[in-house]
Short mmCIF file of C-alpha atoms in Angstrom, two decimals:
data_model
loop_
_atom_site.label_atom_id
_atom_site.label_comp_id
_atom_site.label_asym_id
_atom_site.label_seq_id
_atom_site.Cartn_x
_atom_site.Cartn_y
_atom_site.Cartn_z
CA UNK A 981 73.28 117.98 -111.57
CA UNK A 982 73.92 114.70 -109.74
CA UNK A 983 77.36 114.87 -108.07
CA UNK A 984 78.39 111.31 -109.26
CA UNK A 985 77.53 111.77 -113.07
CA UNK A 986 79.39 115.18 -112.95
CA UNK A 987 82.45 113.87 -111.11
CA UNK A 988 82.66 110.98 -113.64
CA UNK A 989 82.08 113.14 -116.41
CA UNK A 990 84.73 115.64 -115.34
CA UNK A 991 87.20 112.75 -114.64
CA UNK A 992 86.73 111.37 -118.25
CA UNK A 993 87.32 114.69 -119.81
CA UNK A 994 90.51 115.29 -117.79
CA UNK A 995 91.79 111.76 -118.45
CA UNK A 996 91.13 112.30 -122.18
CA UNK A 997 92.25 115.84 -122.68
CA UNK A 998 95.50 115.58 -124.55
CA UNK A 999 95.38 111.71 -124.54
CA UNK A 1000 96.88 110.41 -127.94
CA UNK A 1001 96.21 107.20 -129.71
CA UNK A 1002 98.44 105.37 -127.37
CA UNK A 1003 96.30 105.57 -124.32
CA UNK A 1004 93.06 103.78 -123.85
CA UNK A 1005 90.43 104.34 -120.98
CA UNK A 1006 87.82 101.79 -120.67
CA UNK A 1007 84.78 102.67 -118.66
CA UNK A 1008 81.76 100.48 -117.70
CA UNK A 1009 78.82 102.98 -117.14
CA UNK A 1010 75.53 102.27 -115.52
CA UNK A 1011 72.95 101.11 -118.07
CA UNK A 1012 70.04 103.17 -118.86
CA UNK A 1013 68.96 106.77 -120.27
CA UNK A 1014 70.05 108.61 -117.12
CA UNK A 1015 73.80 108.44 -117.89
CA UNK A 1016 73.20 109.70 -121.28
CA UNK A 1017 71.08 112.49 -120.47
CA UNK A 1018 73.36 113.93 -117.97
CA UNK A 1019 76.01 113.80 -120.70
CA UNK A 1020 78.51 111.52 -118.60
CA UNK A 1021 80.30 109.89 -121.61
CA UNK A 1022 80.41 113.16 -123.56
CA UNK A 1023 84.27 113.14 -123.96
CA UNK A 1024 84.69 109.61 -125.36
CA UNK A 1025 85.75 108.59 -128.63
CA UNK A 1026 83.70 105.25 -128.82
CA UNK A 1027 80.61 104.39 -127.09
CA UNK A 1028 79.40 100.64 -127.08
CA UNK A 1029 75.63 100.31 -126.50
CA UNK A 1030 75.16 96.70 -125.16
CA UNK A 1031 71.90 95.18 -125.92
CA UNK A 1032 70.40 91.88 -125.24
CA UNK A 1033 68.04 89.89 -127.71
CA UNK A 1034 64.75 91.15 -126.74
CA UNK A 1035 62.56 93.85 -128.31
CA UNK A 1036 62.54 96.17 -125.50
CA UNK A 1037 66.21 96.18 -125.11
CA UNK A 1038 66.85 96.66 -128.65
CA UNK A 1039 64.49 99.75 -128.62
CA UNK A 1040 66.28 100.98 -125.58
CA UNK A 1041 69.77 100.54 -127.59
CA UNK A 1042 68.47 102.24 -130.51
CA UNK A 1043 67.38 105.22 -128.11
CA UNK A 1044 70.82 105.20 -126.46
CA UNK A 1045 72.69 105.13 -129.79
CA UNK A 1046 70.73 108.31 -130.92
CA UNK A 1047 71.51 110.06 -127.53
CA UNK A 1048 75.35 109.12 -128.06
CA UNK A 1049 75.16 110.68 -131.45
CA UNK A 1050 73.50 113.85 -130.40
CA UNK A 1051 76.24 114.26 -127.62
CA UNK A 1052 78.75 114.28 -130.56
CA UNK A 1053 80.43 111.19 -129.56
CA UNK A 1054 82.54 110.12 -132.88
CA UNK A 1055 81.57 106.45 -132.66
CA UNK A 1056 78.58 104.91 -131.21
CA UNK A 1057 78.20 101.06 -131.79
CA UNK A 1058 76.21 98.12 -130.56
CA UNK A 1059 77.40 95.12 -128.92
CA UNK A 1060 74.72 92.18 -128.78
CA UNK A 1061 75.02 90.18 -125.38
CA UNK A 1062 73.82 86.67 -124.61
CA UNK A 1063 72.66 85.90 -127.96
CA UNK A 1064 71.41 82.19 -128.05
CA UNK A 1065 71.90 80.65 -131.57
CA UNK A 1066 71.60 81.85 -135.02
CA UNK A 1067 67.90 82.77 -134.76
CA UNK A 1068 68.28 85.46 -132.19
CA UNK A 1069 71.45 86.61 -134.28
CA UNK A 1070 69.66 87.01 -137.21
CA UNK A 1071 66.87 88.90 -135.43
CA UNK A 1072 69.32 91.34 -134.02
CA UNK A 1073 71.12 91.82 -137.24
CA UNK A 1074 67.77 92.40 -139.15
CA UNK A 1075 66.79 94.98 -136.33
CA UNK A 1076 70.04 96.93 -136.41
CA UNK A 1077 70.06 96.80 -140.27
CA UNK A 1078 66.46 98.14 -140.27
CA UNK A 1079 67.17 101.03 -137.87
CA UNK A 1080 70.81 101.93 -139.14
CA UNK A 1081 72.43 100.73 -136.04
CA UNK A 1082 76.04 99.77 -136.34
CA UNK A 1083 76.32 96.34 -134.92
CA UNK A 1084 80.16 95.81 -133.84
CA UNK A 1085 80.00 92.48 -131.85
CA UNK A 1086 77.50 89.55 -131.09
CA UNK A 1087 78.67 87.75 -127.70
CA UNK A 1088 76.97 84.37 -127.61
CA UNK A 1089 75.12 83.01 -124.48
CA UNK A 1090 77.35 80.89 -122.29
CA UNK A 1091 75.65 78.64 -119.44
CA UNK A 1092 78.51 78.85 -117.43
CA UNK A 1093 78.63 82.71 -117.23
CA UNK A 1094 74.90 82.46 -116.45
CA UNK A 1095 75.27 80.08 -113.49
CA UNK A 1096 78.24 82.13 -112.21
CA UNK A 1097 75.92 85.09 -112.02
CA UNK A 1098 73.17 83.40 -110.41
CA UNK A 1099 75.39 82.03 -107.60
CA UNK A 1100 77.88 85.22 -107.41
CA UNK A 1101 80.78 83.00 -108.10
CA UNK A 1102 81.78 84.70 -111.34
CA UNK A 1103 85.33 86.25 -111.57
CA UNK A 1104 87.50 87.85 -113.90
CA UNK A 1105 89.86 84.93 -114.00
CA UNK A 1106 87.15 82.39 -114.75
CA UNK A 1107 85.63 83.96 -117.96
CA UNK A 1108 84.24 81.26 -120.19
CA UNK A 1109 86.00 80.85 -123.44
CA UNK A 1110 83.17 81.99 -125.72
CA UNK A 1111 83.16 85.23 -123.89
CA UNK A 1112 86.77 85.51 -123.71
CA UNK A 1113 86.97 84.99 -127.57
CA UNK A 1114 84.48 87.45 -128.04
CA UNK A 1115 86.13 90.25 -125.97
CA UNK A 1116 89.45 89.23 -127.76
CA UNK A 1117 88.07 89.87 -131.07
CA UNK A 1118 86.73 93.33 -129.94
CA UNK A 1119 90.20 94.21 -128.65
CA UNK A 1120 91.78 93.08 -131.79
CA UNK A 1121 89.60 94.99 -133.95
CA UNK A 1122 89.85 98.17 -131.86
CA UNK A 1123 93.60 97.93 -131.76
CA UNK A 1124 93.94 97.43 -135.56
CA UNK A 1125 94.98 100.47 -137.53
CA UNK A 1126 91.16 100.73 -138.88
CA UNK A 1127 89.81 100.02 -135.60
#
């Protein structure tokens, strides 16, 4: 077992052991199958699989949702990121519906975020409004009684 994954998995289990509904731990894990095959997020209550609007990304997302469910994670949901317009949104909604993937949120494409990533000038304090609004909707939804 890779020490890094074992350490993160153990840390998550310890942090979440005995945690109640007033405690939230948000972790941004490495993308890909390895983190799931090593059961790193096994102790979490909700796992968001972030996909981009490309067929291969959606296929990988479908595989990761299945792996999350096999790990016994109670809620495994999809967040579509960098979605350019209604056509791409429609394709993602259709794909998720066809494969039974719970689509939680669609984050729109943002040219400012793209340029900031290209130049390395992005920072948390400079989050574009479209992305901040999407993150705010997700947070409100998670914190609501049904979230």
